[in-house]
Short mmCIF file of C-alpha atoms and ligand atoms in Angstrom, two decimals:
data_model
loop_
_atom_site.label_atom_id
_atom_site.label_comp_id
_atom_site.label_asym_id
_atom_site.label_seq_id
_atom_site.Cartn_x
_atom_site.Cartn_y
_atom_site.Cartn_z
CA UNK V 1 -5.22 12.50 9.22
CA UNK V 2 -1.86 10.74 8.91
CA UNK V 3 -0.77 12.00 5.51
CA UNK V 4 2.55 9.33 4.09
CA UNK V 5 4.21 9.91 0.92
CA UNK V 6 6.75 6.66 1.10
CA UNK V 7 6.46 3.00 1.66
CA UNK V 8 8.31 3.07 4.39
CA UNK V 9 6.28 5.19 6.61
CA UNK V 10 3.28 3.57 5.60
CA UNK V 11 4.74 0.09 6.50
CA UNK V 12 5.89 1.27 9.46
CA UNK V 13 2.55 3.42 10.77
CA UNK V 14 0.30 0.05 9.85
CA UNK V 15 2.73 -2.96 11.73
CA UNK V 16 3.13 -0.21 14.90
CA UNK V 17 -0.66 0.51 14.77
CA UNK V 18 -2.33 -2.76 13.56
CA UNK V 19 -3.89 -4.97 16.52
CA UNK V 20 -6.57 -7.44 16.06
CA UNK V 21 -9.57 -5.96 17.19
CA UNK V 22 -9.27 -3.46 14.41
CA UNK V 23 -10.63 -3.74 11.14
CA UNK V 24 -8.76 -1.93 8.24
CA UNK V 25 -10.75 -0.18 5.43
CA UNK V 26 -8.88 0.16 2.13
CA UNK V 27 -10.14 2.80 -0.56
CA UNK V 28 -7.82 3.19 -3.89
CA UNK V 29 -8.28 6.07 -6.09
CA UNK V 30 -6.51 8.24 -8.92
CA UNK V 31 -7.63 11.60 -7.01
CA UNK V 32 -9.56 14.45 -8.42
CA UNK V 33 -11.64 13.52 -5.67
CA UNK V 34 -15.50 14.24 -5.70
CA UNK V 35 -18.67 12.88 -4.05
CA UNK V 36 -18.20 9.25 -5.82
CA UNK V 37 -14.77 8.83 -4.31
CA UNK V 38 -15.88 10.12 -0.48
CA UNK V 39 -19.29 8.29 -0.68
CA UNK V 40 -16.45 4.81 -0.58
CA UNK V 41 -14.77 6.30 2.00
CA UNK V 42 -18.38 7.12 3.91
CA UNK V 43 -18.74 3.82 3.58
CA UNK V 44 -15.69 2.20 4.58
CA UNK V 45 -15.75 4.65 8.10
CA UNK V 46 -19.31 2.39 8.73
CA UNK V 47 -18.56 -0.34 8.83
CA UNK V 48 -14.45 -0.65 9.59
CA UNK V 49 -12.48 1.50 12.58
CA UNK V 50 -9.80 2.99 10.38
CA UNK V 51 -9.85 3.79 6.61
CA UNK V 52 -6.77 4.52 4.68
CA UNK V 53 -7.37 5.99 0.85
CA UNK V 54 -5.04 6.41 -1.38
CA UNK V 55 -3.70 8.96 -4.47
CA UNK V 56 -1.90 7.62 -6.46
CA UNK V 57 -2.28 8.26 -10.77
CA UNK V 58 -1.17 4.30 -12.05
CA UNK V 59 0.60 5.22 -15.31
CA UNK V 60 0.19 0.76 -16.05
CA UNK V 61 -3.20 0.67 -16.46
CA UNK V 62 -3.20 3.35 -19.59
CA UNK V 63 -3.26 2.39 -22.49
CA UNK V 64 -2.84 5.98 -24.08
CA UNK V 65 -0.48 8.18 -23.01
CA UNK V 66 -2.19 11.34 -23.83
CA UNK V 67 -4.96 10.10 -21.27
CA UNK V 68 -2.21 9.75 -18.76
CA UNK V 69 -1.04 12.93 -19.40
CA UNK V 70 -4.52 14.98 -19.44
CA UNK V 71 -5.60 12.82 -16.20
CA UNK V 72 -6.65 15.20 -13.79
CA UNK V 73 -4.55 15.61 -10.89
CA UNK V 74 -5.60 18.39 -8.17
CA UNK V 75 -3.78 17.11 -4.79
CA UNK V 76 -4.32 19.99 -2.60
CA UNK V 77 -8.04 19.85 -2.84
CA UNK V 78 -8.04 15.80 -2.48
CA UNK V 79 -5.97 16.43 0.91
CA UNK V 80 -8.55 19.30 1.93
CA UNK V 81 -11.55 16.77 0.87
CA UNK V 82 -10.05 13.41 2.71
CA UNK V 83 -8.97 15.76 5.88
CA UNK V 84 -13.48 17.00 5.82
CA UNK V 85 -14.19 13.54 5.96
CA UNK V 86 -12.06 12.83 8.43
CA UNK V 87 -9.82 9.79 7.16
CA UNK V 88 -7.80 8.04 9.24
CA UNK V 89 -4.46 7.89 6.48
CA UNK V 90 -3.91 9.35 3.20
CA UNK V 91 -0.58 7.55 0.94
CA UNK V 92 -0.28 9.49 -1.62
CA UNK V 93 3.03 7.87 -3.26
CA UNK V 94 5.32 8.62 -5.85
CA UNK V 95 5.73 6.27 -9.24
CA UNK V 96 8.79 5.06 -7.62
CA UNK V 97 7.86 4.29 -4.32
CA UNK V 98 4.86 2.32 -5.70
CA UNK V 99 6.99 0.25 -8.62
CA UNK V 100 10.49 0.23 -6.90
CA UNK V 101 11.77 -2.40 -8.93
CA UNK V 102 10.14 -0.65 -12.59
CA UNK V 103 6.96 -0.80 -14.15
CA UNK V 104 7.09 -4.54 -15.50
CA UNK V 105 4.40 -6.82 -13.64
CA UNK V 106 5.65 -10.89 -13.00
CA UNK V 107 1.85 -11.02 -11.89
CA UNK V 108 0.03 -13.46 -13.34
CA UNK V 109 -3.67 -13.83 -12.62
CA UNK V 110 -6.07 -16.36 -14.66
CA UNK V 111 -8.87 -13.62 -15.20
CA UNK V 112 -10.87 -16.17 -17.35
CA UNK V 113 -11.37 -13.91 -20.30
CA UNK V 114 -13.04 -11.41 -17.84
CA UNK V 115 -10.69 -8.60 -18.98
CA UNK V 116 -10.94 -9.23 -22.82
CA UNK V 117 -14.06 -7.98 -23.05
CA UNK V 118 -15.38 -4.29 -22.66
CA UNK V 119 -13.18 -2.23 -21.07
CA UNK V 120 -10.39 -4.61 -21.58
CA UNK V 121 -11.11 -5.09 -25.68
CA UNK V 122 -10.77 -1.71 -26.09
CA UNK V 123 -8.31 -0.52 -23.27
CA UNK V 124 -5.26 -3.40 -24.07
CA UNK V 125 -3.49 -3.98 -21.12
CA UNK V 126 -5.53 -2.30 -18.91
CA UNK V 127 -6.55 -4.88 -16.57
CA UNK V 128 -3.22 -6.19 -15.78
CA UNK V 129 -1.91 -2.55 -14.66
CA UNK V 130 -5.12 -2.18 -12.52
CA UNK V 131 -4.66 -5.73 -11.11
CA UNK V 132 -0.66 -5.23 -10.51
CA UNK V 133 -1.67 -1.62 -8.58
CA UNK V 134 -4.22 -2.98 -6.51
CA UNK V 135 -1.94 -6.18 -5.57
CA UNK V 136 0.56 -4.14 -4.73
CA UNK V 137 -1.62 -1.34 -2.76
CA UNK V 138 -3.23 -4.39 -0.76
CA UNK V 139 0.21 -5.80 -0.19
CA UNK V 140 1.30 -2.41 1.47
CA UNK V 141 -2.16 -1.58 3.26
CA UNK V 142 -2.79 -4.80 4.48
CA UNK V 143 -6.92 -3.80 4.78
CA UNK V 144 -9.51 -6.58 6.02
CA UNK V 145 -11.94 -4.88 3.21
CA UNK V 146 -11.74 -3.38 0.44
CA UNK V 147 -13.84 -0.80 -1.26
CA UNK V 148 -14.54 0.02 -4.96
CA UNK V 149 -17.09 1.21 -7.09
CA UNK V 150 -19.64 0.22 -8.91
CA UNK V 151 -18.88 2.47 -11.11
CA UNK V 152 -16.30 0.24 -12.68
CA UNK V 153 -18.29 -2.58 -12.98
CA UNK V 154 -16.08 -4.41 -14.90
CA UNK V 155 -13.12 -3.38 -12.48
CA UNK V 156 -15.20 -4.71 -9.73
CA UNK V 157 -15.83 -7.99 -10.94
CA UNK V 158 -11.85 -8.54 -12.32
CA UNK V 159 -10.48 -7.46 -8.84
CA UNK V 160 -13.01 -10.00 -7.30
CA UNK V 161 -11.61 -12.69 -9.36
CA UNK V 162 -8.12 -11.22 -8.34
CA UNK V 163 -8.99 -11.67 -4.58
CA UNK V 164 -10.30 -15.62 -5.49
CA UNK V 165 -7.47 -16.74 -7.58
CA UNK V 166 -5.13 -15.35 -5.18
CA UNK V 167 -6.53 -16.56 -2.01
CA UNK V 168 -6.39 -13.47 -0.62
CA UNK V 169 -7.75 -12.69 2.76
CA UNK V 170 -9.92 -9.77 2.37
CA UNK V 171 -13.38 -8.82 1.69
CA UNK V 172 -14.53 -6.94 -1.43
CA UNK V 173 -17.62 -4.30 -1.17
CA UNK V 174 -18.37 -2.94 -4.34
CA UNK V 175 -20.35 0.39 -3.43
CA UNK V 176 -23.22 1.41 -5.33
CA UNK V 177 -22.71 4.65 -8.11
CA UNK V 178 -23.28 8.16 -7.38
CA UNK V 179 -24.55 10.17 -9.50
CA UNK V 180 -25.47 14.31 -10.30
CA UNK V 181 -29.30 15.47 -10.00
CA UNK V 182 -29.43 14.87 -13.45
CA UNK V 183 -28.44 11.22 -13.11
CA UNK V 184 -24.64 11.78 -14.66
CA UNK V 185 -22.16 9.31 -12.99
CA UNK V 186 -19.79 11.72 -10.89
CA UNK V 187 -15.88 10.88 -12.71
CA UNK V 188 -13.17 12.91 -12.25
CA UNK V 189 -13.35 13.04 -15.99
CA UNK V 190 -16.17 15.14 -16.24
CA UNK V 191 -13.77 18.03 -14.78
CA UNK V 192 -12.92 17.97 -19.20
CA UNK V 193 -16.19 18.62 -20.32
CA UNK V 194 -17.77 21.91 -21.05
CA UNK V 195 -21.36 22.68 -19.39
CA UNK V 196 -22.62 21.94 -23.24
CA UNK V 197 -20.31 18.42 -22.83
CA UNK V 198 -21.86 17.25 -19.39
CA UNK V 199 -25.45 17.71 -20.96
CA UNK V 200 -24.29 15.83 -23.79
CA UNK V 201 -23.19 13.35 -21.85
CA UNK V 202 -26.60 12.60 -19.95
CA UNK V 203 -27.39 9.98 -23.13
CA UNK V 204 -25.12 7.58 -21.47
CA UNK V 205 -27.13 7.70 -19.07
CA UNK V 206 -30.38 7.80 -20.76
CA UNK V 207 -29.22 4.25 -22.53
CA UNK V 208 -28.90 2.68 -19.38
CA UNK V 209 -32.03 3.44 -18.21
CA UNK V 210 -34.02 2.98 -21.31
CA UNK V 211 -32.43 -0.63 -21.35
CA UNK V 212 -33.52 -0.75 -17.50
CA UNK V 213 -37.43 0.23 -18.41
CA UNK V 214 -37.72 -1.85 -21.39
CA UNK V 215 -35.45 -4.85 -20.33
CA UNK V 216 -39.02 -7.16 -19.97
CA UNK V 217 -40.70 -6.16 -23.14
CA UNK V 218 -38.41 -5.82 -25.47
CA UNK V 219 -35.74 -8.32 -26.39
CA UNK V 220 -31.79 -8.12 -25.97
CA UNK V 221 -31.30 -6.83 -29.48
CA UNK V 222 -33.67 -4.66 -29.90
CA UNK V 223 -33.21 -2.56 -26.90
CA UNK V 224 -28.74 -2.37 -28.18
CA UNK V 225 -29.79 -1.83 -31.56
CA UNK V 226 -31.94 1.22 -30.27
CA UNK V 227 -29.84 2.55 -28.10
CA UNK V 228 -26.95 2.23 -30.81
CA UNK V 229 -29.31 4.35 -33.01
CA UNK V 230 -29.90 7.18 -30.81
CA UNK V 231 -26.08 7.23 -30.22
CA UNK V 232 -25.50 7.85 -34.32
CA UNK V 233 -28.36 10.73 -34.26
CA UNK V 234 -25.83 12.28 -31.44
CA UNK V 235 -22.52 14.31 -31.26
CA UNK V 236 -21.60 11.55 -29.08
CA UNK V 237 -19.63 8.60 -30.44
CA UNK V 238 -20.32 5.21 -28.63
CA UNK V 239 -17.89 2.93 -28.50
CA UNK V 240 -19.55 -0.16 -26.96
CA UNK V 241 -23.12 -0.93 -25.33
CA UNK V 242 -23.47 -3.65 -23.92
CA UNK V 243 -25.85 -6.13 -21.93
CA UNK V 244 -23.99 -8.90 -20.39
CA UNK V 245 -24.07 -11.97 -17.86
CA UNK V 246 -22.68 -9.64 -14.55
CA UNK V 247 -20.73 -13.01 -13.54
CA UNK V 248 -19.47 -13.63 -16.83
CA UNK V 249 -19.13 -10.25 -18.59
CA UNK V 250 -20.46 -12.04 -21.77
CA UNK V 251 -23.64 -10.62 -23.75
CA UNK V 252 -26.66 -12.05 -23.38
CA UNK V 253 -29.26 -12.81 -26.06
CA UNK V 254 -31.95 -13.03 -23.38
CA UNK V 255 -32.82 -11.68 -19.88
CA UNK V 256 -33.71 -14.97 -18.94
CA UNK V 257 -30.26 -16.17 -18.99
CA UNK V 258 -29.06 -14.95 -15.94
CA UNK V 259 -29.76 -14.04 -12.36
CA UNK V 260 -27.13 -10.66 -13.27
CA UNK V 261 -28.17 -8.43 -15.93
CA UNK V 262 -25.91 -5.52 -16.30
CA UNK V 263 -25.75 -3.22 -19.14
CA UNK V 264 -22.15 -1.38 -19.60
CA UNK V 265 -21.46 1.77 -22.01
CA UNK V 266 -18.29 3.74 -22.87
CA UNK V 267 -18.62 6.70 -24.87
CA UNK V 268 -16.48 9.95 -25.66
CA UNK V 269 -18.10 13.33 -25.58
CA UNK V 270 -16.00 15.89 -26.76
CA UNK V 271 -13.38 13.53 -26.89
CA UNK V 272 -13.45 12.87 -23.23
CA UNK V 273 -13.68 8.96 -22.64
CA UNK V 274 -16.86 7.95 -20.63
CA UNK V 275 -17.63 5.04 -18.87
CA UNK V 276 -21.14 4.18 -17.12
CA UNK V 277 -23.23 0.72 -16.32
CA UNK V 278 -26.63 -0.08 -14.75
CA UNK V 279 -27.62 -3.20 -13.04
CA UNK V 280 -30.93 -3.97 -14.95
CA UNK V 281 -31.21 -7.73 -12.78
CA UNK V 282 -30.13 -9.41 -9.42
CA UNK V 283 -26.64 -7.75 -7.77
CA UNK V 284 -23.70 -8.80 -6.55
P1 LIG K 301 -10.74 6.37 -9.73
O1 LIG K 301 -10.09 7.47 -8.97
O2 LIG K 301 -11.52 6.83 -10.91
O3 LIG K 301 -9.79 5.24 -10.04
O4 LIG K 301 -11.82 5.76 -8.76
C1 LIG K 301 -11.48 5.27 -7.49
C2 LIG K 301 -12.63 4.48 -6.95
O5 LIG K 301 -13.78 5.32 -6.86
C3 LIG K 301 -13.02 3.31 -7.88
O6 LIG K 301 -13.32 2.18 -7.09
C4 LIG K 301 -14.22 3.85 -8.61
O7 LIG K 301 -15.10 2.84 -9.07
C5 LIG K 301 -14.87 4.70 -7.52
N1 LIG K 301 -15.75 5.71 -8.12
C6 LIG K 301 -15.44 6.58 -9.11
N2 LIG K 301 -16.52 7.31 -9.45
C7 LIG K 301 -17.55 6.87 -8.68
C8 LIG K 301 -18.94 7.21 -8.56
N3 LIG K 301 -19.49 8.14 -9.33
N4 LIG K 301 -19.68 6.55 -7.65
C9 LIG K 301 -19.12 5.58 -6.87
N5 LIG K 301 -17.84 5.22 -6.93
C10 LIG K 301 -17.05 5.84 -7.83
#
């Protein structure tokens, strides 16, 4: 694995070693690296012929810096993990290599309201740093397809309508989400919870299937209203359920609506921030 810490090397590796009949794979990631993370890169090794991931913590797209700071960060292990799997080039840059010219983004995407809702109603901000790090991580990769999970649903879709607005010339795969035996979505957040705090977290879980089972009998309102309810009998504390149009990230009053039914839930157990979604109808 070709392991580059600076822009430069990158740059330099990719315009030496790019020729046409290759196609570049592209998987970004904030590292603490589990299953989720290597199931994109898995996926990116079948169908392109070289896959480059990288590391790299984004300090723009938090809106808290205590999250920032309590972010997990275990780069010998991610190295050890990305070497297993046998990836073709790790960049695992520094804040300055990745913002050389500071932090502020002169990036300006119409998202059309995409990233005011959700995540982005109660992350501020969040969507433009994720937007200006992937922009500037395709700008240095260069990859013919890019791979992200589904796990960020809402990241999935706003990158999408990055890659439309912008013209750009790459493909987007949104992978599906893996999960634990239990049905927990693997995060590198989870590393924060206790054994107590990952059972806990299981209801998120538990929502999104229980809107998935009932999605044809019972209407829109009454299936958020219940899950809402279990949430306040909990020690969890929701902070948004939601079942929405998956082109439009808007709710929905009925299934019917839409082709894309996806329902979305952030919660914090043990006041770790938790994000999960289920498609309930039609896909991407
Ligand atoms: P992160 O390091 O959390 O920014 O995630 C990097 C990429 O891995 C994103 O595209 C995530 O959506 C994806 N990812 C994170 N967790 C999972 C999971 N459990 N299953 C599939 N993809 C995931």
């Amino acid at each position: 694995m070709y392991f580059f810490k600076t822009t430069e090397e990158l740059k330099r590796h990719i315009s030496q070693n790019k020729s046409s009949n290759q196609k570049i794979g592209f998987v970004p990631t904030m590292g603490a690296l589990h299953q989720g993370h290597l199931s994109l890169i898995q996926q990116s090794q079948s169908v392109c012929s070289h896959t480059i991931c990288s590391v790299f913590v984004n300090p723009t797209q938090f809106n808290e810096s205590s999250d920032l700071q309590k972010y997990p960060r275990t780069p010998a292990k991610d190295i050890e993990l990305l070497t297993l799997v046998g990836t073709d080039i790790l960049f695992m840059p520094k804040l300055s290599e990745v913002y050389p010219n500071g932090m502020e983004s002169s990036l300006a995407i119409d998202l059309k309201g995409l990233d005011s809702v959700m995540e982005g109603k109660f992350r501020p901000g969040h969507f433009e740093g994720v937007t200006q790090v992937v922009h500037r991580l395709l700008e240095l990769t260069q990859p013919d397809v890019l791979f992200m999970g589904q796990k960020d649903f809402q990241q999935c879709v706003i990158v999408g309508r990055m890659i439309k607005a912008l013209s750009l010339d790459l493909e987007l795969v949104a992978c599906p989400i893996v999960r634990n035996s239990s049905g927990l979505a693997l995060s590198s957040r989870n590393m924060r919870l206790s054994v107590r705090g990952r059972e806990q977290a299981l209801i998120l879980f538990a929502s999104l299937q229980k809107a998935k089972v009932t999605l044809e009998k019972e209407s829109v309102k009454s299936i958020v209203s219940s899950v809402k309810k279990q949430f306040l009998e909990s020690n969890a504390d929701l902070e948004y359920f939601e079942i929405v149009d998956g082109h439009t990230l808007e709710p929905i009053a009925d299934e019917k609506d839409t082709d894309f039914v996806v329902a979305c839930i952030a919660a914090y157990i043990e006041g770790v921030r938790l994000i999960d979604n289920m498609i309930l109808k039609g896909g991407f």
